[in-house]
Amino acid sequence: MTQPARVLGPVPSPASARAVMERLAAQLGRAVQGKPEEVRRVVTCVVAGGHLLLEDMPGVGKTTLAEALARACALSFSRIQFTADLLPADILGAQVFHAQTATFSFRPGPLFRQLVLADELNRAPPRTQSALLEGMAQGQVSLDGETHPLPSPFTVVATQNPVDFSGTYPLPDSQLDRFLVRLSLGHPAPDVEARLLTTRGAASPLPSVEAVTGPEELASLRAFAQDLKLDAAVAEYVVRLARATREHGDLERGASTRAVLALGAAARAQALWDGRDFVTPGDVRAMLVPCWAHRVLLRSAVQGVSARDEAAHLVEEIARKVAAPR
Amino acid sequence: MKRPLRLRLVLRDLAAGSAFGAMAVSGQLPLWALGIFLGALVLALCDVRLVARHARLSALGLMVAAVLLGLQLTSGAMNAVVAACSFAGLIAAQRMLSTPDAAAEGQTHLTGLLMVAGGAALSGDMTYALCLIAFGVLASLALALGVVEAAVPDGEPVPVRAVMRPLSSGLAFAVAGAVAFFVLFPRLNWAMVGPRSAPGLGAVSSAGYSNTVRLGGAGTIKGNPRVVLRATLTPDPERDALDAYWMGRTYDTFDGIEWTNVVGAKQTERQITLRPATDTLLHQRIELLPAYGARTLIALEMPSRLGNAIAHTPTGTRSTPVQLQGGGEVRFTVTAPSYTYEAYSLPPDAKTGMSAGLVQAERDQLLALPEHLDPRVGPLAARVLQGEKEPLAAARKLAAFLQKDYAYTLEQAGVPEDPLADFLFVRKAGHCEHFATALTLMLRTQGIGARLATGFYGGARVDGGYLVRAGDAHAWTHVLVPERGFVTVDATPPSNRTSQGSVLLEKLLAFYEAVEARWRNSVVDYSFRDQFELASSLVRPPRRPAGAPEKEAPSRLPPPRAWATAAIVAFVVWRAGRFISRWTGRAPALEATRFLDRVDALLQRAHVPRFEHETLEDLTTRLARDGHPLALALTPLTRRYLEARFGGQALREGEAEHLFATLRRALDAEAARRAVKPAGQAGPTARAS
């Protein structure tokens, strides 16, 4: 795969960063049509350096989106289909015995790629899930007392079917917390669906996705995004929001400190969409639900679609109640 | 014109009243100025703007008053400061009664400031300070209300409560800070409060103790409740009222009308010893207040040693030597409104020694009679005594006679030719000087040595010390008793010896004086030494009461109040630190927030619909999404606000104004568009119907 020309100069500016993001979004838009908002969220998540959790019905384009992302960013890509009998070694890799030299050597598993699609993550048993999640958190894999660094940039796009589907192992909260953003694509609009039928038929849209950026550019974009100014007033706003979730009567558990940091990172990446080099309360609120809805635990612990909607609803309500700094 | 808020006018007028009070407490303003101002104040408070229609006439009146004051000034009848102050009061009165417009407001407050300054020039005591504080508070409230009132559009209610609450707390904070400043920097306040003068009610010349005793005169005496002397006694008698004689001086020569002394000044020292000390001396620390008005040192009878005097002059305090005069009088050599000194007195029953401090000429005078003594005096004395020769018994017999057969009166008799004969044989009524003179001379006619003593009688307990009032001034007799010295015998009826003022007035004054003493002790005279003592009393373990049984070894730990103080100080420091950090943290955002407030006001006036809690950023996003025509104007403005508020790029000079102008144009255009649209719609409908 050829490396595309760099847009981001040696000294990135908000405008050039935004240009990269717009191009990325345009490429993803080719693969997932009629979902510009969601596509932008995905780009925000990637620029913020986080992992993405896509939670949706089967067949709405989750896998396509992930693959399109890998192509557009020219990242090494692997797809792991999580199943009930998947073992940690199947994703991490294993020590292999070489008979000629009578030594063991490490054969990396599919996890050792820059972009990993963990398809239907909740179909694997918890042990396998946690093997993946350790890699997500540490950026490295420990195996038989040896640590193996994962490639950089390392991003996981996990998909999961709604948990009320049979044969699933729901993700523990601590692991949900590792995903920066949770999104659901939802069914495309009827006109988009109709257009898909008439123009493309069953053909995959992926070949039309071009690489518009590369791992190096992505890494410097991430570094640039994390350096954006976050005013003390905005930081205090984030903290107040977190406290509001912790004190909310309908929430068993509010936003963690990791959630606070994640929202900060996401808001910084979001600010780039406006070509700004500082974060506003609006950026925070834009990323609030994607960032936090999956991290709070409802008191009435009904799992499933309704609980997910209710959490998002509660977080939105909190955002309305907590006054933004002026 | 908008009708001004009534409360604000009342506050303004009260502020002017307080400022005038700051001058009036000096007691130096002419009575007519006081009357005019008070009248104007009452009218203004009743909202009668008398001058509003006759502005020219009243201005003319002011001119006339200025000319009159100038004349008084040039003729030397009035001091320049007093004249200026009176005129300021007149201007304030005129302004208060005129139409309440912006100019009158400003001028009223300005004259208020002038009057406060004038008050500082005229006096500087507690009442002045209270007036100053009242003026500061009231004028600030009135001015702030004025600002708010100007900002509120016509026809809308002024949010009085919302303004007054934070403002009042702010003012309370400021006043507390001022008091704290006085306590923390005690010596600075000398210059700020001004020279020490009469407590309250202004400087009044002495009405009690005087330098001569002259029988006769007209009018009423002894009704003055002003405090002239404050004393702390050691050992403390711990009685509510002291039935003691405070001696100032004695007189030995009577010429038929006036008492004098044969011997003049003798010596000048830092401390004067009048009598040899015994081992049980009564120590007094005495403060003579401005109402005293004389330079004679006062001490409990019989004084043994006097001195260590400090004069409180308008320019500061300094020690002053004292001079011994004839008649055992000790005088300050420096003239000052008030003094502090120490005195030691012999206990009342001690033998004073016959010749103590007397020269031969003085001793000879103890039996001298005036040249033209009424011949009936000697026989009257002899008839009363009926052969009694023992001096003390004779004196007591005569005193009992005078107390029984003669009436006490405060009315002066006029100027009779022989006041003593007038008292003894005609009027048969008089005051203490008549009684004392009569007793002294009757004793002398019988060959018993005696002299007149003057000073004060009594003493009311206040705050652990004793107060003596001007009305407590008294005269009595010293009888020379062989082997014992001078013994006090008082011919005045006992119930008439102390102050004769009105009870209510005395009580009111006692209350005022108690407050004033507190003020003086804890604010005006609060010194570094007091600070140190306060600090050490907080840290030092409590002293064991005298006579308490020796218990286990006292704890070496500081007492609980030291811990409590430390905790309070720590809390205050913590709160202050938090306040300051929050304040400094918020400061840079203020400019952008002010900008936002103005944008909000513009949008509100243009009735741009806005959700609750919606920020400008949200509003702009929403309008842009809806394709609202205002979005075009709002977007750059919002972006600039966000940059200034969260991006650390402050607004440049004039940039805000430019943005406002753009927005205002956009709003006007939008308003015009809206105004046209309904009219355009109304046309066809009307035609259709």
PDB file of N, CA, C and O in Angstrom, chain B residues 330-387:
ATOM      1  N   VAL B 330      -1.430  71.168  92.962  1.00  0.00           N
ATOM      2  CA  VAL B 330      -0.410  70.734  92.014  1.00  0.00           C
ATOM      3  C   VAL B 330      -0.979  70.952  90.621  1.00  0.00           C
ATOM      4  O   VAL B 330      -2.093  70.541  90.334  1.00  0.00           O
ATOM      5  N   ARG B 331      -0.175  71.627  89.770  1.00  0.00           N
ATOM      6  CA  ARG B 331      -0.678  71.977  88.449  1.00  0.00           C
ATOM      7  C   ARG B 331       0.199  71.389  87.361  1.00  0.00           C
ATOM      8  O   ARG B 331       1.406  71.256  87.527  1.00  0.00           O
ATOM      9  N   PHE B 332      -0.427  71.084  86.231  1.00  0.00           N
ATOM     10  CA  PHE B 332       0.353  70.720  85.045  1.00  0.00           C
ATOM     11  C   PHE B 332       1.005  71.981  84.506  1.00  0.00           C
ATOM     12  O   PHE B 332       0.403  73.055  84.542  1.00  0.00           O
ATOM     13  N   THR B 333       2.209  71.842  83.968  1.00  0.00           N
ATOM     14  CA  THR B 333       2.851  73.013  83.383  1.00  0.00           C
ATOM     15  C   THR B 333       2.524  73.154  81.905  1.00  0.00           C
ATOM     16  O   THR B 333       2.801  74.167  81.298  1.00  0.00           O
ATOM     17  N   VAL B 334       1.954  72.117  81.323  1.00  0.00           N
ATOM     18  CA  VAL B 334       1.594  72.159  79.906  1.00  0.00           C
ATOM     19  C   VAL B 334       0.074  72.201  79.797  1.00  0.00           C
ATOM     20  O   VAL B 334      -0.617  71.518  80.537  1.00  0.00           O
ATOM     21  N   THR B 335      -0.438  73.010  78.876  1.00  0.00           N
ATOM     22  CA  THR B 335      -1.888  73.052  78.690  1.00  0.00           C
ATOM     23  C   THR B 335      -2.288  72.057  77.613  1.00  0.00           C
ATOM     24  O   THR B 335      -1.714  72.057  76.527  1.00  0.00           O
ATOM     25  N   ALA B 336      -3.215  71.217  77.951  1.00  0.00           N
ATOM     26  CA  ALA B 336      -3.667  70.199  76.983  1.00  0.00           C
ATOM     27  C   ALA B 336      -5.125  69.904  77.272  1.00  0.00           C
ATOM     28  O   ALA B 336      -5.615  70.161  78.377  1.00  0.00           O
ATOM     29  N   PRO B 337      -5.852  69.372  76.294  1.00  0.00           N
ATOM     30  CA  PRO B 337      -7.265  69.044  76.552  1.00  0.00           C
ATOM     31  C   PRO B 337      -7.423  67.971  77.624  1.00  0.00           C
ATOM     32  O   PRO B 337      -8.381  67.971  78.376  1.00  0.00           O
ATOM     33  N   SER B 338      -6.478  67.035  77.661  1.00  0.00           N
ATOM     34  CA  SER B 338      -6.648  65.995  78.671  1.00  0.00           C
ATOM     35  C   SER B 338      -5.292  65.499  79.148  1.00  0.00           C
ATOM     36  O   SER B 338      -4.275  65.692  78.476  1.00  0.00           O
ATOM     37  N   TYR B 339      -5.323  64.881  80.315  1.00  0.00           N
ATOM     38  CA  TYR B 339      -4.073  64.435  80.943  1.00  0.00           C
ATOM     39  C   TYR B 339      -4.273  63.055  81.557  1.00  0.00           C
ATOM     40  O   TYR B 339      -5.386  62.667  81.888  1.00  0.00           O
ATOM     41  N   THR B 340      -3.163  62.382  81.740  1.00  0.00           N
ATOM     42  CA  THR B 340      -3.161  61.157  82.526  1.00  0.00           C
ATOM     43  C   THR B 340      -2.032  61.286  83.548  1.00  0.00           C
ATOM     44  O   THR B 340      -0.966  61.802  83.214  1.00  0.00           O
ATOM     45  N   TYR B 341      -2.294  60.849  84.769  1.00  0.00           N
ATOM     46  CA  TYR B 341      -1.219  60.918  85.772  1.00  0.00           C
ATOM     47  C   TYR B 341      -1.497  59.897  86.857  1.00  0.00           C
ATOM     48  O   TYR B 341      -2.517  59.211  86.862  1.00  0.00           O
ATOM     49  N   GLU B 342      -0.531  59.836  87.782  1.00  0.00           N
ATOM     50  CA  GLU B 342      -0.662  58.899  88.901  1.00  0.00           C
ATOM     51  C   GLU B 342      -0.680  59.671  90.205  1.00  0.00           C
ATOM     52  O   GLU B 342      -0.035  60.720  90.322  1.00  0.00           O
ATOM     53  N   ALA B 343      -1.406  59.148  91.177  1.00  0.00           N
ATOM     54  CA  ALA B 343      -1.451  59.792  92.491  1.00  0.00           C
ATOM     55  C   ALA B 343      -1.468  58.722  93.572  1.00  0.00           C
ATOM     56  O   ALA B 343      -1.995  57.635  93.363  1.00  0.00           O
ATOM     57  N   TYR B 344      -0.838  59.060  94.701  1.00  0.00           N
ATOM     58  CA  TYR B 344      -0.883  58.189  95.877  1.00  0.00           C
ATOM     59  C   TYR B 344      -1.523  58.975  97.004  1.00  0.00           C
ATOM     60  O   TYR B 344      -1.152  60.120  97.240  1.00  0.00           O
ATOM     61  N   SER B 345      -2.484  58.356  97.682  1.00  0.00           N
ATOM     62  CA  SER B 345      -3.153  59.068  98.765  1.00  0.00           C
ATOM     63  C   SER B 345      -3.065  58.257 100.049  1.00  0.00           C
ATOM     64  O   SER B 345      -2.994  57.023 100.016  1.00  0.00           O
ATOM     65  N   LEU B 346      -3.106  59.011 101.179  1.00  0.00           N
ATOM     66  CA  LEU B 346      -3.141  58.335 102.474  1.00  0.00           C
ATOM     67  C   LEU B 346      -4.546  57.796 102.687  1.00  0.00           C
ATOM     68  O   LEU B 346      -5.514  58.389 102.203  1.00  0.00           O
ATOM     69  N   PRO B 347      -4.686  56.722 103.387  1.00  0.00           N
ATOM     70  CA  PRO B 347      -6.032  56.220 103.686  1.00  0.00           C
ATOM     71  C   PRO B 347      -6.776  57.237 104.552  1.00  0.00           C
ATOM     72  O   PRO B 347      -6.147  58.024 105.262  1.00  0.00           O
ATOM     73  N   PRO B 348      -8.106  57.275 104.510  1.00  0.00           N
ATOM     74  CA  PRO B 348      -8.892  58.344 105.146  1.00  0.00           C
ATOM     75  C   PRO B 348      -8.606  58.538 106.635  1.00  0.00           C
ATOM     76  O   PRO B 348      -8.655  59.669 107.111  1.00  0.00           O
ATOM     77  N   ASP B 349      -8.305  57.475 107.361  1.00  0.00           N
ATOM     78  CA  ASP B 349      -8.146  57.641 108.806  1.00  0.00           C
ATOM     79  C   ASP B 349      -6.687  57.873 109.225  1.00  0.00           C
ATOM     80  O   ASP B 349      -6.375  57.879 110.404  1.00  0.00           O
ATOM     81  N   ALA B 350      -5.793  58.065 108.283  1.00  0.00           N
ATOM     82  CA  ALA B 350      -4.382  58.217 108.645  1.00  0.00           C
ATOM     83  C   ALA B 350      -4.136  59.581 109.261  1.00  0.00           C
ATOM     84  O   ALA B 350      -4.848  60.550 108.980  1.00  0.00           O
ATOM     85  N   LYS B 351      -3.122  59.667 110.111  1.00  0.00           N
ATOM     86  CA  LYS B 351      -2.729  60.971 110.675  1.00  0.00           C
ATOM     87  C   LYS B 351      -1.930  61.710 109.616  1.00  0.00           C
ATOM     88  O   LYS B 351      -0.965  61.180 109.071  1.00  0.00           O
ATOM     89  N   THR B 352      -2.367  62.936 109.297  1.00  0.00           N
ATOM     90  CA  THR B 352      -1.744  63.615 108.178  1.00  0.00           C
ATOM     91  C   THR B 352      -0.573  64.480 108.611  1.00  0.00           C
ATOM     92  O   THR B 352       0.141  65.008 107.769  1.00  0.00           O
ATOM     93  N   GLY B 353      -0.370  64.644 109.912  1.00  0.00           N
ATOM     94  CA  GLY B 353       0.742  65.481 110.374  1.00  0.00           C
ATOM     95  C   GLY B 353       0.367  66.936 110.260  1.00  0.00           C
ATOM     96  O   GLY B 353       0.002  67.407 109.197  1.00  0.00           O
ATOM     97  N   MET B 354       0.444  67.639 111.372  1.00  0.00           N
ATOM     98  CA  MET B 354      -0.091  68.983 111.420  1.00  0.00           C
ATOM     99  C   MET B 354       0.624  69.952 110.501  1.00  0.00           C
ATOM    100  O   MET B 354       0.010  70.734 109.774  1.00  0.00           O
ATOM    101  N   SER B 355       1.933  69.856 110.452  1.00  0.00           N
ATOM    102  CA  SER B 355       2.673  70.898 109.748  1.00  0.00           C
ATOM    103  C   SER B 355       3.021  70.470 108.320  1.00  0.00           C
ATOM    104  O   SER B 355       3.733  71.173 107.629  1.00  0.00           O
ATOM    105  N   ALA B 356       2.486  69.324 107.904  1.00  0.00           N
ATOM    106  CA  ALA B 356       2.922  68.763 106.631  1.00  0.00           C
ATOM    107  C   ALA B 356       2.766  69.749 105.494  1.00  0.00           C
ATOM    108  O   ALA B 356       1.667  70.183 105.180  1.00  0.00           O
ATOM    109  N   GLY B 357       3.844  70.104 104.882  1.00  0.00           N
ATOM    110  CA  GLY B 357       3.809  70.913 103.664  1.00  0.00           C
ATOM    111  C   GLY B 357       3.393  72.357 103.868  1.00  0.00           C
ATOM    112  O   GLY B 357       3.207  73.079 102.907  1.00  0.00           O
ATOM    113  N   LEU B 358       3.207  72.798 105.091  1.00  0.00           N
ATOM    114  CA  LEU B 358       2.754  74.171 105.296  1.00  0.00           C
ATOM    115  C   LEU B 358       3.922  75.072 105.674  1.00  0.00           C
ATOM    116  O   LEU B 358       4.766  74.691 106.479  1.00  0.00           O
ATOM    117  N   VAL B 359       3.950  76.256 105.112  1.00  0.00           N
ATOM    118  CA  VAL B 359       4.943  77.234 105.549  1.00  0.00           C
ATOM    119  C   VAL B 359       4.309  78.094 106.648  1.00  0.00           C
ATOM    120  O   VAL B 359       3.090  78.048 106.854  1.00  0.00           O
ATOM    121  N   GLN B 360       5.123  78.881 107.303  1.00  0.00           N
ATOM    122  CA  GLN B 360       4.653  79.649 108.455  1.00  0.00           C
ATOM    123  C   GLN B 360       3.493  80.570 108.070  1.00  0.00           C
ATOM    124  O   GLN B 360       2.481  80.640 108.773  1.00  0.00           O
ATOM    125  N   ALA B 361       3.608  81.238 106.906  1.00  0.00           N
ATOM    126  CA  ALA B 361       2.575  82.191 106.489  1.00  0.00           C
ATOM    127  C   ALA B 361       1.230  81.492 106.333  1.00  0.00           C
ATOM    128  O   ALA B 361       0.183  82.014 106.710  1.00  0.00           O
ATOM    129  N   GLU B 362       1.282  80.281 105.787  1.00  0.00           N
ATOM    130  CA  GLU B 362       0.038  79.536 105.593  1.00  0.00           C
ATOM    131  C   GLU B 362      -0.552  79.139 106.930  1.00  0.00           C
ATOM    132  O   GLU B 362      -1.768  79.205 107.143  1.00  0.00           O
ATOM    133  N   ARG B 363       0.342  78.724 107.873  1.00  0.00           N
ATOM    134  CA  ARG B 363      -0.168  78.303 109.172  1.00  0.00           C
ATOM    135  C   ARG B 363      -0.833  79.492 109.888  1.00  0.00           C
ATOM    136  O   ARG B 363      -1.869  79.346 110.514  1.00  0.00           O
ATOM    137  N   ASP B 364      -0.242  80.671 109.728  1.00  0.00           N
ATOM    138  CA  ASP B 364      -0.813  81.853 110.369  1.00  0.00           C
ATOM    139  C   ASP B 364      -2.190  82.185 109.820  1.00  0.00           C
ATOM    140  O   ASP B 364      -3.053  82.692 110.532  1.00  0.00           O
ATOM    141  N   GLN B 365      -2.384  81.904 108.541  1.00  0.00           N
ATOM    142  CA  GLN B 365      -3.638  82.263 107.898  1.00  0.00           C
ATOM    143  C   GLN B 365      -4.820  81.417 108.349  1.00  0.00           C
ATOM    144  O   GLN B 365      -5.955  81.752 108.078  1.00  0.00           O
ATOM    145  N   LEU B 366      -4.543  80.300 109.040  1.00  0.00           N
ATOM    146  CA  LEU B 366      -5.635  79.376 109.372  1.00  0.00           C
ATOM    147  C   LEU B 366      -6.643  79.982 110.348  1.00  0.00           C
ATOM    148  O   LEU B 366      -7.734  79.455 110.529  1.00  0.00           O
ATOM    149  N   LEU B 367      -6.220  81.083 111.002  1.00  0.00           N
ATOM    150  CA  LEU B 367      -7.148  81.713 111.941  1.00  0.00           C
ATOM    151  C   LEU B 367      -7.574  83.111 111.485  1.00  0.00           C
ATOM    152  O   LEU B 367      -8.315  83.803 112.177  1.00  0.00           O
ATOM    153  N   ALA B 368      -7.094  83.496 110.268  1.00  0.00           N
ATOM    154  CA  ALA B 368      -7.353  84.865 109.821  1.00  0.00           C
ATOM    155  C   ALA B 368      -8.811  85.044 109.434  1.00  0.00           C
ATOM    156  O   ALA B 368      -9.434  84.140 108.859  1.00  0.00           O
ATOM    157  N   LEU B 369      -9.333  86.239 109.764  1.00  0.00           N
ATOM    158  CA  LEU B 369     -10.725  86.548 109.415  1.00  0.00           C
ATOM    159  C   LEU B 369     -10.733  87.738 108.462  1.00  0.00           C
ATOM    160  O   LEU B 369      -9.828  88.565 108.497  1.00  0.00           O
ATOM    161  N   PRO B 370     -11.710  87.816 107.574  1.00  0.00           N
ATOM    162  CA  PRO B 370     -11.764  88.972 106.686  1.00  0.00           C
ATOM    163  C   PRO B 370     -11.995  90.254 107.480  1.00  0.00           C
ATOM    164  O   PRO B 370     -12.519  90.216 108.591  1.00  0.00           O
ATOM    165  N   GLU B 371     -11.601  91.340 106.856  1.00  0.00           N
ATOM    166  CA  GLU B 371     -11.622  92.621 107.548  1.00  0.00           C
ATOM    167  C   GLU B 371     -13.029  93.030 107.983  1.00  0.00           C
ATOM    168  O   GLU B 371     -13.256  93.458 109.079  1.00  0.00           O
ATOM    169  N   HIS B 372     -13.958  92.861 107.074  1.00  0.00           N
ATOM    170  CA  HIS B 372     -15.322  93.318 107.377  1.00  0.00           C
ATOM    171  C   HIS B 372     -16.247  92.150 107.632  1.00  0.00           C
ATOM    172  O   HIS B 372     -17.296  92.042 107.029  1.00  0.00           O
ATOM    173  N   LEU B 373     -15.856  91.300 108.529  1.00  0.00           N
ATOM    174  CA  LEU B 373     -16.714  90.156 108.838  1.00  0.00           C
ATOM    175  C   LEU B 373     -17.943  90.639 109.598  1.00  0.00           C
ATOM    176  O   LEU B 373     -17.845  91.488 110.496  1.00  0.00           O
ATOM    177  N   ASP B 374     -19.062  90.139 109.224  1.00  0.00           N
ATOM    178  CA  ASP B 374     -20.305  90.539 109.907  1.00  0.00           C
ATOM    179  C   ASP B 374     -20.178  90.206 111.396  1.00  0.00           C
ATOM    180  O   ASP B 374     -19.809  89.073 111.739  1.00  0.00           O
ATOM    181  N   PRO B 375     -20.444  91.118 112.253  1.00  0.00           N
ATOM    182  CA  PRO B 375     -20.245  90.872 113.705  1.00  0.00           C
ATOM    183  C   PRO B 375     -21.155  89.789 114.274  1.00  0.00           C
ATOM    184  O   PRO B 375     -20.901  89.288 115.360  1.00  0.00           O
ATOM    185  N   ARG B 376     -22.184  89.394 113.549  1.00  0.00           N
ATOM    186  CA  ARG B 376     -23.109  88.393 114.100  1.00  0.00           C
ATOM    187  C   ARG B 376     -22.569  86.978 113.980  1.00  0.00           C
ATOM    188  O   ARG B 376     -23.070  86.048 114.583  1.00  0.00           O
ATOM    189  N   VAL B 377     -21.485  86.796 113.173  1.00  0.00           N
ATOM    190  CA  VAL B 377     -21.012  85.441 112.898  1.00  0.00           C
ATOM    191  C   VAL B 377     -20.408  84.792 114.152  1.00  0.00           C
ATOM    192  O   VAL B 377     -20.738  83.667 114.505  1.00  0.00           O
ATOM    193  N   GLY B 378     -19.538  85.549 114.836  1.00  0.00           N
ATOM    194  CA  GLY B 378     -18.881  84.999 116.020  1.00  0.00           C
ATOM    195  C   GLY B 378     -19.891  84.585 117.082  1.00  0.00           C
ATOM    196  O   GLY B 378     -19.881  83.436 117.544  1.00  0.00           O
ATOM    197  N   PRO B 379     -20.803  85.480 117.462  1.00  0.00           N
ATOM    198  CA  PRO B 379     -21.796  85.106 118.482  1.00  0.00           C
ATOM    199  C   PRO B 379     -22.654  83.913 118.062  1.00  0.00           C
ATOM    200  O   PRO B 379     -22.969  83.065 118.892  1.00  0.00           O
ATOM    201  N   LEU B 380     -22.990  83.872 116.766  1.00  0.00           N
ATOM    202  CA  LEU B 380     -23.799  82.734 116.315  1.00  0.00           C
ATOM    203  C   LEU B 380     -23.047  81.420 116.552  1.00  0.00           C
ATOM    204  O   LEU B 380     -23.603  80.457 117.089  1.00  0.00           O
ATOM    205  N   ALA B 381     -21.744  81.443 116.211  1.00  0.00           N
ATOM    206  CA  ALA B 381     -20.938  80.239 116.395  1.00  0.00           C
ATOM    207  C   ALA B 381     -20.853  79.878 117.866  1.00  0.00           C
ATOM    208  O   ALA B 381     -21.003  78.712 118.254  1.00  0.00           O
ATOM    209  N   ALA B 382     -20.620  80.882 118.696  1.00  0.00           N
ATOM    210  CA  ALA B 382     -20.486  80.625 120.129  1.00  0.00           C
ATOM    211  C   ALA B 382     -21.780  80.054 120.682  1.00  0.00           C
ATOM    212  O   ALA B 382     -21.775  79.142 121.520  1.00  0.00           O
ATOM    213  N   ARG B 383     -22.922  80.569 120.176  1.00  0.00           N
ATOM    214  CA  ARG B 383     -24.207  80.098 120.687  1.00  0.00           C
ATOM    215  C   ARG B 383     -24.420  78.625 120.308  1.00  0.00           C
ATOM    216  O   ARG B 383     -24.889  77.829 121.094  1.00  0.00           O
ATOM    217  N   VAL B 384     -24.017  78.291 119.089  1.00  0.00           N
ATOM    218  CA  VAL B 384     -24.201  76.898 118.661  1.00  0.00           C
ATOM    219  C   VAL B 384     -23.279  75.979 119.444  1.00  0.00           C
ATOM    220  O   VAL B 384     -23.666  74.897 119.881  1.00  0.00           O
ATOM    221  N   LEU B 385     -22.055  76.429 119.667  1.00  0.00           N
ATOM    222  CA  LEU B 385     -21.062  75.537 120.278  1.00  0.00           C
ATOM    223  C   LEU B 385     -21.304  75.338 121.779  1.00  0.00           C
ATOM    224  O   LEU B 385     -20.994  74.272 122.312  1.00  0.00           O
ATOM    225  N   GLN B 386     -21.820  76.350 122.432  1.00  0.00           N
ATOM    226  CA  GLN B 386     -22.090  76.270 123.872  1.00  0.00           C
ATOM    227  C   GLN B 386     -20.881  75.743 124.621  1.00  0.00           C
ATOM    228  O   GLN B 386     -20.960  74.784 125.388  1.00  0.00           O
ATOM    229  N   GLY B 387     -19.730  76.395 124.380  1.00  0.00           N
ATOM    230  CA  GLY B 387     -18.546  76.084 125.162  1.00  0.00           C
ATOM    231  C   GLY B 387     -17.719  74.919 124.677  1.00  0.00           C
ATOM    232  O   GLY B 387     -16.686  74.594 125.267  1.00  0.00           O
TER     233      GLY B 387
END
